[in-house]
Amino acid sequence: DIVMTQSPDSLAVSLGERATINCKSSQSLLYSSNNKNYLAWYQQKPGQPPKLLFYWASTRESGVPDRFSGSGSGTDFILTISSLQAEDVAVYYCQQYYTTPYTFGQGTKLEIK
Amino acid sequence: EVQLVESGGALVQPGGSLRLSCAASGFTFSVYWMTWVRQAPGKGLEWVANIKGDGSEKYYVDSVEGRFTISRDNAKNSLYLQMNNLRVEDTSVYYCAREFGGFDAFDFWGQGTTVTVSS
């Protein structure tokens, strides 16, 4: 199984500051035939289901604010929030869909400092 | 508007069985792969199983293989998860989600249904 490891486990950032979450996979998620990285990012707020933020590592889902960005390729990926807003407090998960079993990172809890 | 509504969660004893349902609306259900994801209390997300639009392909996480069966009824726009020989560690909120395509991200999620396995 592909192991997804996020860092840090938790993060406290001041409003308006940048937040960066890392995700590392145990094997490459880049499929050579289409040059796509099979990596998604989700946001989960308390008591709610997860919400898709990015797919193919960097394609923003419709309606996601542009202060969010996804980057990376191969085994190393980054979710960045350029200017943290109060409504961004949540747990963030990366997920690989390169092969089954699909696997998630352990989650990163983002809080306001 | 895409909607996914899970039902069937309950308190069940270890070794028992349960069938979860997910009613889909707002999209052409038969075209999409569908997935079950679970989340144990206070824990992260775990993918459980998925099924192709026509039901011809199914995949499971090892921990449920042989105990859980995913199925769908495209005439009823419904997804199911039959869970047998339940264990305490199966206690979770179970979400159904739509896969954007096969081997793809999950673009819509239901609100979840709670399964508690306890004696």
PDB file of C-alpha atoms in Angstrom:
ATOM      1  CA  ASP A   1       0.000   0.000   0.000  1.00  0.00           C
ATOM      2  CA  ILE A   2       1.097   3.573  -0.652  1.00  0.00           C
ATOM      3  CA  VAL A   3       1.768   5.372   2.616  1.00  0.00           C
ATOM      4  CA  MET A   4       0.906   9.052   2.757  1.00  0.00           C
ATOM      5  CA  THR A   5       2.678  11.131   5.397  1.00  0.00           C
ATOM      6  CA  GLN A   6       1.694  14.690   6.185  1.00  0.00           C
ATOM      7  CA  SER A   7       3.681  17.280   8.095  1.00  0.00           C
ATOM      8  CA  PRO A   8       3.154  18.883  10.442  1.00  0.00           C
ATOM      9  CA  ASP A   9       0.419  17.090  12.384  1.00  0.00           C
ATOM     10  CA  SER A  10      -0.830  20.459  13.595  1.00  0.00           C
ATOM     11  CA  LEU A  11      -0.151  24.037  12.680  1.00  0.00           C
ATOM     12  CA  ALA A  12      -1.047  27.386  14.234  1.00  0.00           C
ATOM     13  CA  VAL A  13      -0.849  30.419  11.970  1.00  0.00           C
ATOM     14  CA  SER A  14      -1.832  34.036  12.486  1.00  0.00           C
ATOM     15  CA  LEU A  15      -4.686  35.493  10.474  1.00  0.00           C
ATOM     16  CA  GLY A  16      -3.408  36.856   7.182  1.00  0.00           C
ATOM     17  CA  GLU A  17      -0.233  34.783   7.304  1.00  0.00           C
ATOM     18  CA  ARG A  18       0.810  31.888   5.086  1.00  0.00           C
ATOM     19  CA  ALA A  19       0.095  28.270   6.009  1.00  0.00           C
ATOM     20  CA  THR A  20       1.969  25.407   4.390  1.00  0.00           C
ATOM     21  CA  ILE A  21       1.136  21.710   4.688  1.00  0.00           C
ATOM     22  CA  ASN A  22       3.371  19.002   3.283  1.00  0.00           C
ATOM     23  CA  CYS A  23       2.427  15.573   1.998  1.00  0.00           C
ATOM     24  CA  LYS A  24       4.851  12.833   1.043  1.00  0.00           C
ATOM     25  CA  SER A  25       3.964   9.544  -0.631  1.00  0.00           C
ATOM     26  CA  SER A  26       5.938   6.314  -0.315  1.00  0.00           C
ATOM     27  CA  GLN A  27       5.995   5.955  -4.089  1.00  0.00           C
ATOM     28  CA  SER A  28       5.578   8.264  -7.033  1.00  0.00           C
ATOM     29  CA  LEU A  29       2.034   9.348  -7.836  1.00  0.00           C
ATOM     30  CA  LEU A  30       3.032  10.591 -11.290  1.00  0.00           C
ATOM     31  CA  TYR A  31       1.540   8.433 -14.032  1.00  0.00           C
ATOM     32  CA  SER A  32       3.895   8.680 -16.989  1.00  0.00           C
ATOM     33  CA  SER A  33       1.304   8.020 -19.712  1.00  0.00           C
ATOM     34  CA  ASN A  34      -0.669  11.187 -18.946  1.00  0.00           C
ATOM     35  CA  ASN A  35       1.857  13.162 -16.831  1.00  0.00           C
ATOM     36  CA  LYS A  36      -0.689  13.555 -14.042  1.00  0.00           C
ATOM     37  CA  ASN A  37      -0.121  13.274 -10.308  1.00  0.00           C
ATOM     38  CA  TYR A  38      -2.891  11.212  -8.687  1.00  0.00           C
ATOM     39  CA  LEU A  39      -3.095  13.339  -5.557  1.00  0.00           C
ATOM     40  CA  ALA A  40      -6.027  15.183  -3.986  1.00  0.00           C
ATOM     41  CA  TRP A  41      -6.407  17.569  -1.047  1.00  0.00           C
ATOM     42  CA  TYR A  42      -9.487  17.780   1.183  1.00  0.00           C
ATOM     43  CA  GLN A  43     -10.617  20.128   3.909  1.00  0.00           C
ATOM     44  CA  GLN A  44     -12.733  18.844   6.785  1.00  0.00           C
ATOM     45  CA  LYS A  45     -14.401  21.128   9.278  1.00  0.00           C
ATOM     46  CA  PRO A  46     -15.824  19.776  12.565  1.00  0.00           C
ATOM     47  CA  GLY A  47     -19.018  17.816  12.108  1.00  0.00           C
ATOM     48  CA  GLN A  48     -18.853  18.019   8.323  1.00  0.00           C
ATOM     49  CA  PRO A  49     -17.793  15.634   5.567  1.00  0.00           C
ATOM     50  CA  PRO A  50     -14.551  16.343   3.755  1.00  0.00           C
ATOM     51  CA  LYS A  51     -14.593  18.825   0.904  1.00  0.00           C
ATOM     52  CA  LEU A  52     -12.461  18.436  -2.199  1.00  0.00           C
ATOM     53  CA  LEU A  53      -9.988  21.303  -2.656  1.00  0.00           C
ATOM     54  CA  PHE A  54      -7.566  20.047  -5.323  1.00  0.00           C
ATOM     55  CA  TYR A  55      -7.226  17.109  -7.674  1.00  0.00           C
ATOM     56  CA  TRP A  56      -4.333  16.169  -9.960  1.00  0.00           C
ATOM     57  CA  ALA A  57      -2.260  17.823  -7.210  1.00  0.00           C
ATOM     58  CA  SER A  58      -2.820  21.369  -8.398  1.00  0.00           C
ATOM     59  CA  THR A  59      -6.209  21.668 -10.129  1.00  0.00           C
ATOM     60  CA  ARG A  60      -8.442  23.773  -7.910  1.00  0.00           C
ATOM     61  CA  GLU A  61     -12.002  22.514  -7.459  1.00  0.00           C
ATOM     62  CA  SER A  62     -14.710  24.953  -8.475  1.00  0.00           C
ATOM     63  CA  GLY A  63     -15.539  27.432  -5.728  1.00  0.00           C
ATOM     64  CA  VAL A  64     -12.289  27.026  -3.794  1.00  0.00           C
ATOM     65  CA  PRO A  65     -10.803  30.450  -3.008  1.00  0.00           C
ATOM     66  CA  ASP A  66      -7.626  31.303  -4.884  1.00  0.00           C
ATOM     67  CA  ARG A  67      -5.729  31.864  -1.654  1.00  0.00           C
ATOM     68  CA  PHE A  68      -5.473  28.078  -1.680  1.00  0.00           C
ATOM     69  CA  SER A  69      -2.888  26.492  -3.968  1.00  0.00           C
ATOM     70  CA  GLY A  70      -1.614  22.972  -4.523  1.00  0.00           C
ATOM     71  CA  SER A  71       1.789  22.072  -5.889  1.00  0.00           C
ATOM     72  CA  GLY A  72       4.312  19.278  -6.164  1.00  0.00           C
ATOM     73  CA  SER A  73       4.981  16.202  -8.238  1.00  0.00           C
ATOM     74  CA  GLY A  74       6.136  12.638  -7.851  1.00  0.00           C
ATOM     75  CA  THR A  75       6.311  11.998  -4.124  1.00  0.00           C
ATOM     76  CA  ASP A  76       6.287  15.479  -2.589  1.00  0.00           C
ATOM     77  CA  PHE A  77       3.287  17.779  -2.493  1.00  0.00           C
ATOM     78  CA  ILE A  78       2.343  21.028  -0.787  1.00  0.00           C
ATOM     79  CA  LEU A  79      -0.930  22.726   0.106  1.00  0.00           C
ATOM     80  CA  THR A  80      -0.512  26.444   0.682  1.00  0.00           C
ATOM     81  CA  ILE A  81      -2.941  28.997   2.043  1.00  0.00           C
ATOM     82  CA  SER A  82      -1.477  32.369   1.152  1.00  0.00           C
ATOM     83  CA  SER A  83      -3.402  34.474   3.662  1.00  0.00           C
ATOM     84  CA  LEU A  84      -5.147  32.545   6.421  1.00  0.00           C
ATOM     85  CA  GLN A  85      -8.772  33.387   7.101  1.00  0.00           C
ATOM     86  CA  ALA A  86     -10.786  32.358  10.153  1.00  0.00           C
ATOM     87  CA  GLU A  87     -12.961  30.051   8.051  1.00  0.00           C
ATOM     88  CA  ASP A  88      -9.889  28.037   7.021  1.00  0.00           C
ATOM     89  CA  VAL A  89      -9.642  26.418  10.449  1.00  0.00           C
ATOM     90  CA  ALA A  90     -10.019  22.727   9.652  1.00  0.00           C
ATOM     91  CA  VAL A  91      -8.203  19.443   9.254  1.00  0.00           C
ATOM     92  CA  TYR A  92      -6.580  18.993   5.864  1.00  0.00           C
ATOM     93  CA  TYR A  93      -5.944  15.612   4.247  1.00  0.00           C
ATOM     94  CA  CYS A  94      -3.977  14.553   1.210  1.00  0.00           C
ATOM     95  CA  GLN A  95      -5.045  11.396  -0.617  1.00  0.00           C
ATOM     96  CA  GLN A  96      -3.560   9.274  -3.367  1.00  0.00           C
ATOM     97  CA  TYR A  97      -5.789   7.704  -5.988  1.00  0.00           C
ATOM     98  CA  TYR A  98      -2.953   6.252  -8.063  1.00  0.00           C
ATOM     99  CA  THR A  99      -3.847   2.730  -6.989  1.00  0.00           C
ATOM    100  CA  THR A 100      -6.152   0.892  -4.652  1.00  0.00           C
ATOM    101  CA  PRO A 101      -6.315   0.850  -1.753  1.00  0.00           C
ATOM    102  CA  TYR A 102      -6.627   4.598  -1.965  1.00  0.00           C
ATOM    103  CA  THR A 103      -4.885   6.048   1.071  1.00  0.00           C
ATOM    104  CA  PHE A 104      -5.040   9.293   3.000  1.00  0.00           C
ATOM    105  CA  GLY A 105      -2.477  11.155   5.005  1.00  0.00           C
ATOM    106  CA  GLN A 106      -3.076  11.283   8.751  1.00  0.00           C
ATOM    107  CA  GLY A 107      -4.372  14.841   8.554  1.00  0.00           C
ATOM    108  CA  THR A 108      -3.032  18.243   9.557  1.00  0.00           C
ATOM    109  CA  LYS A 109      -5.021  20.317  12.022  1.00  0.00           C
ATOM    110  CA  LEU A 110      -4.842  24.014  11.173  1.00  0.00           C
ATOM    111  CA  GLU A 111      -5.635  26.531  13.888  1.00  0.00           C
ATOM    112  CA  ILE A 112      -5.411  30.262  14.409  1.00  0.00           C
ATOM    113  CA  LYS A 113      -2.454  31.528  16.447  1.00  0.00           C
TER     114      LYS A 113
ATOM    115  CA  GLU B   1     -27.801  19.755  -7.266  1.00  0.00           C
ATOM    116  CA  VAL B   2     -25.784  16.666  -6.405  1.00  0.00           C
ATOM    117  CA  GLN B   3     -26.965  15.000  -3.212  1.00  0.00           C
ATOM    118  CA  LEU B   4     -25.777  11.871  -1.426  1.00  0.00           C
ATOM    119  CA  VAL B   5     -27.731  10.703   1.612  1.00  0.00           C
ATOM    120  CA  GLU B   6     -26.492   7.774   3.671  1.00  0.00           C
ATOM    121  CA  SER B   7     -28.662   5.678   5.956  1.00  0.00           C
ATOM    122  CA  GLY B   8     -28.586   2.398   7.825  1.00  0.00           C
ATOM    123  CA  GLY B   9     -26.084   3.146  10.545  1.00  0.00           C
ATOM    124  CA  ALA B  10     -26.814   1.624  13.936  1.00  0.00           C
ATOM    125  CA  LEU B  11     -25.451   0.072  17.100  1.00  0.00           C
ATOM    126  CA  VAL B  12     -24.609  -3.574  16.457  1.00  0.00           C
ATOM    127  CA  GLN B  13     -22.865  -6.308  18.414  1.00  0.00           C
ATOM    128  CA  PRO B  14     -19.511  -7.748  17.336  1.00  0.00           C
ATOM    129  CA  GLY B  15     -20.084 -10.443  14.734  1.00  0.00           C
ATOM    130  CA  GLY B  16     -23.274  -8.817  13.574  1.00  0.00           C
ATOM    131  CA  SER B  17     -24.291  -7.491  10.177  1.00  0.00           C
ATOM    132  CA  LEU B  18     -25.508  -4.196   8.806  1.00  0.00           C
ATOM    133  CA  ARG B  19     -26.392  -2.813   5.391  1.00  0.00           C
ATOM    134  CA  LEU B  20     -25.678   0.811   4.631  1.00  0.00           C
ATOM    135  CA  SER B  21     -27.409   2.668   1.816  1.00  0.00           C
ATOM    136  CA  CYS B  22     -26.575   5.837  -0.058  1.00  0.00           C
ATOM    137  CA  ALA B  23     -29.300   7.533  -2.080  1.00  0.00           C
ATOM    138  CA  ALA B  24     -27.949   9.637  -4.924  1.00  0.00           C
ATOM    139  CA  SER B  25     -29.655  12.432  -6.843  1.00  0.00           C
ATOM    140  CA  GLY B  26     -28.817  15.337  -9.103  1.00  0.00           C
ATOM    141  CA  PHE B  27     -26.520  13.471 -11.485  1.00  0.00           C
ATOM    142  CA  THR B  28     -26.460  10.469 -13.817  1.00  0.00           C
ATOM    143  CA  PHE B  29     -25.649   7.882 -11.163  1.00  0.00           C
ATOM    144  CA  SER B  30     -24.890   4.984 -13.499  1.00  0.00           C
ATOM    145  CA  VAL B  31     -21.973   6.822 -15.110  1.00  0.00           C
ATOM    146  CA  TYR B  32     -19.938   7.359 -11.970  1.00  0.00           C
ATOM    147  CA  TRP B  33     -17.699   5.232  -9.805  1.00  0.00           C
ATOM    148  CA  MET B  34     -18.827   5.428  -6.181  1.00  0.00           C
ATOM    149  CA  THR B  35     -16.847   4.998  -3.001  1.00  0.00           C
ATOM    150  CA  TRP B  36     -17.252   4.363   0.723  1.00  0.00           C
ATOM    151  CA  VAL B  37     -14.881   6.117   3.136  1.00  0.00           C
ATOM    152  CA  ARG B  38     -14.977   5.753   6.908  1.00  0.00           C
ATOM    153  CA  GLN B  39     -13.735   7.774   9.838  1.00  0.00           C
ATOM    154  CA  ALA B  40     -13.321   6.318  13.308  1.00  0.00           C
ATOM    155  CA  PRO B  41     -14.125   8.656  16.207  1.00  0.00           C
ATOM    156  CA  GLY B  42     -11.468  11.348  16.427  1.00  0.00           C
ATOM    157  CA  LYS B  43      -9.382   9.699  13.700  1.00  0.00           C
ATOM    158  CA  GLY B  44      -8.512  10.234  10.064  1.00  0.00           C
ATOM    159  CA  LEU B  45     -10.111   9.079   6.844  1.00  0.00           C
ATOM    160  CA  GLU B  46      -9.909   5.505   5.564  1.00  0.00           C
ATOM    161  CA  TRP B  47     -11.047   4.421   2.120  1.00  0.00           C
ATOM    162  CA  VAL B  48     -13.151   1.258   2.316  1.00  0.00           C
ATOM    163  CA  ALA B  49     -14.316   0.213  -1.143  1.00  0.00           C
ATOM    164  CA  ASN B  50     -15.369   1.457  -4.543  1.00  0.00           C
ATOM    165  CA  ILE B  51     -17.440   0.265  -7.483  1.00  0.00           C
ATOM    166  CA  LYS B  52     -17.564   1.115 -11.158  1.00  0.00           C
ATOM    167  CA  GLY B  53     -20.662   2.689 -12.686  1.00  0.00           C
ATOM    168  CA  ASP B  54     -21.910  -0.569 -14.190  1.00  0.00           C
ATOM    169  CA  GLY B  55     -20.895  -2.607 -11.139  1.00  0.00           C
ATOM    170  CA  SER B  56     -18.360  -4.639 -13.096  1.00  0.00           C
ATOM    171  CA  GLU B  57     -15.341  -3.663 -10.997  1.00  0.00           C
ATOM    172  CA  LYS B  58     -15.055  -3.507  -7.221  1.00  0.00           C
ATOM    173  CA  TYR B  59     -12.084  -2.898  -4.947  1.00  0.00           C
ATOM    174  CA  TYR B  60     -11.695  -3.159  -1.178  1.00  0.00           C
ATOM    175  CA  VAL B  61      -9.222  -2.288   1.525  1.00  0.00           C
ATOM    176  CA  ASP B  62      -7.665  -5.452   2.942  1.00  0.00           C
ATOM    177  CA  SER B  63      -9.194  -5.002   6.397  1.00  0.00           C
ATOM    178  CA  VAL B  64     -12.742  -5.455   5.053  1.00  0.00           C
ATOM    179  CA  GLU B  65     -12.102  -7.866   2.169  1.00  0.00           C
ATOM    180  CA  GLY B  66     -14.320 -10.923   2.578  1.00  0.00           C
ATOM    181  CA  ARG B  67     -16.527  -9.240   5.199  1.00  0.00           C
ATOM    182  CA  PHE B  68     -17.919  -6.215   3.341  1.00  0.00           C
ATOM    183  CA  THR B  69     -19.597  -6.147  -0.066  1.00  0.00           C
ATOM    184  CA  ILE B  70     -20.171  -3.020  -2.086  1.00  0.00           C
ATOM    185  CA  SER B  71     -23.017  -2.996  -4.591  1.00  0.00           C
ATOM    186  CA  ARG B  72     -25.289  -0.625  -6.429  1.00  0.00           C
ATOM    187  CA  ASP B  73     -28.724  -0.485  -8.015  1.00  0.00           C
ATOM    188  CA  ASN B  74     -28.604   2.014 -10.857  1.00  0.00           C
ATOM    189  CA  ALA B  75     -32.369   1.801 -11.372  1.00  0.00           C
ATOM    190  CA  LYS B  76     -32.795   3.089  -7.820  1.00  0.00           C
ATOM    191  CA  ASN B  77     -29.791   5.457  -7.875  1.00  0.00           C
ATOM    192  CA  SER B  78     -28.505   3.738  -4.787  1.00  0.00           C
ATOM    193  CA  LEU B  79     -25.202   2.511  -3.428  1.00  0.00           C
ATOM    194  CA  TYR B  80     -24.921  -0.123  -0.725  1.00  0.00           C
ATOM    195  CA  LEU B  81     -22.394  -1.540   1.698  1.00  0.00           C
ATOM    196  CA  GLN B  82     -23.220  -4.913   3.205  1.00  0.00           C
ATOM    197  CA  MET B  83     -21.123  -5.356   6.324  1.00  0.00           C
ATOM    198  CA  ASN B  84     -20.850  -8.802   7.899  1.00  0.00           C
ATOM    199  CA  ASN B  85     -18.881 -10.153  10.835  1.00  0.00           C
ATOM    200  CA  LEU B  86     -18.492  -6.656  12.205  1.00  0.00           C
ATOM    201  CA  ARG B  87     -15.662  -5.871  14.568  1.00  0.00           C
ATOM    202  CA  VAL B  88     -15.228  -3.210  17.224  1.00  0.00           C
ATOM    203  CA  GLU B  89     -12.648  -1.550  14.989  1.00  0.00           C
ATOM    204  CA  ASP B  90     -15.289  -1.038  12.260  1.00  0.00           C
ATOM    205  CA  THR B  91     -16.891   1.620  14.463  1.00  0.00           C
ATOM    206  CA  SER B  92     -16.886   4.754  12.311  1.00  0.00           C
ATOM    207  CA  VAL B  93     -18.852   7.331  10.449  1.00  0.00           C
ATOM    208  CA  TYR B  94     -19.311   5.910   6.952  1.00  0.00           C
ATOM    209  CA  TYR B  95     -19.431   8.350   4.058  1.00  0.00           C
ATOM    210  CA  CYS B  96     -20.418   7.631   0.513  1.00  0.00           C
ATOM    211  CA  ALA B  97     -18.711   9.754  -2.094  1.00  0.00           C
ATOM    212  CA  ARG B  98     -18.750  10.177  -5.835  1.00  0.00           C
ATOM    213  CA  GLU B  99     -15.542   9.608  -7.725  1.00  0.00           C
ATOM    214  CA  PHE B 100     -14.897  12.153 -10.434  1.00  0.00           C
ATOM    215  CA  GLY B 101     -13.946   9.228 -12.678  1.00  0.00           C
ATOM    216  CA  GLY B 102     -12.382   5.848 -12.131  1.00  0.00           C
ATOM    217  CA  PHE B 103      -9.187   6.236 -10.100  1.00  0.00           C
ATOM    218  CA  ASP B 104     -10.061   9.805  -9.342  1.00  0.00           C
ATOM    219  CA  ALA B 105     -10.702  12.241  -6.521  1.00  0.00           C
ATOM    220  CA  PHE B 106     -13.986  12.318  -4.583  1.00  0.00           C
ATOM    221  CA  ASP B 107     -15.870  15.413  -5.634  1.00  0.00           C
ATOM    222  CA  PHE B 108     -19.103  15.033  -3.640  1.00  0.00           C
ATOM    223  CA  TRP B 109     -19.637  13.474  -0.212  1.00  0.00           C
ATOM    224  CA  GLY B 110     -22.671  12.587   1.841  1.00  0.00           C
ATOM    225  CA  GLN B 111     -23.092  13.661   5.464  1.00  0.00           C
ATOM    226  CA  GLY B 112     -22.300  10.184   6.741  1.00  0.00           C
ATOM    227  CA  THR B 113     -24.009   7.526   8.819  1.00  0.00           C
ATOM    228  CA  THR B 114     -22.690   6.218  12.139  1.00  0.00           C
ATOM    229  CA  VAL B 115     -21.910   2.567  12.769  1.00  0.00           C
ATOM    230  CA  THR B 116     -21.090   1.539  16.314  1.00  0.00           C
ATOM    231  CA  VAL B 117     -19.920  -2.000  17.007  1.00  0.00           C
ATOM    232  CA  SER B 118     -20.063  -2.766  20.690  1.00  0.00           C
ATOM    233  CA  SER B 119     -21.324  -5.394  23.076  1.00  0.00           C
TER     234      SER B 119
END
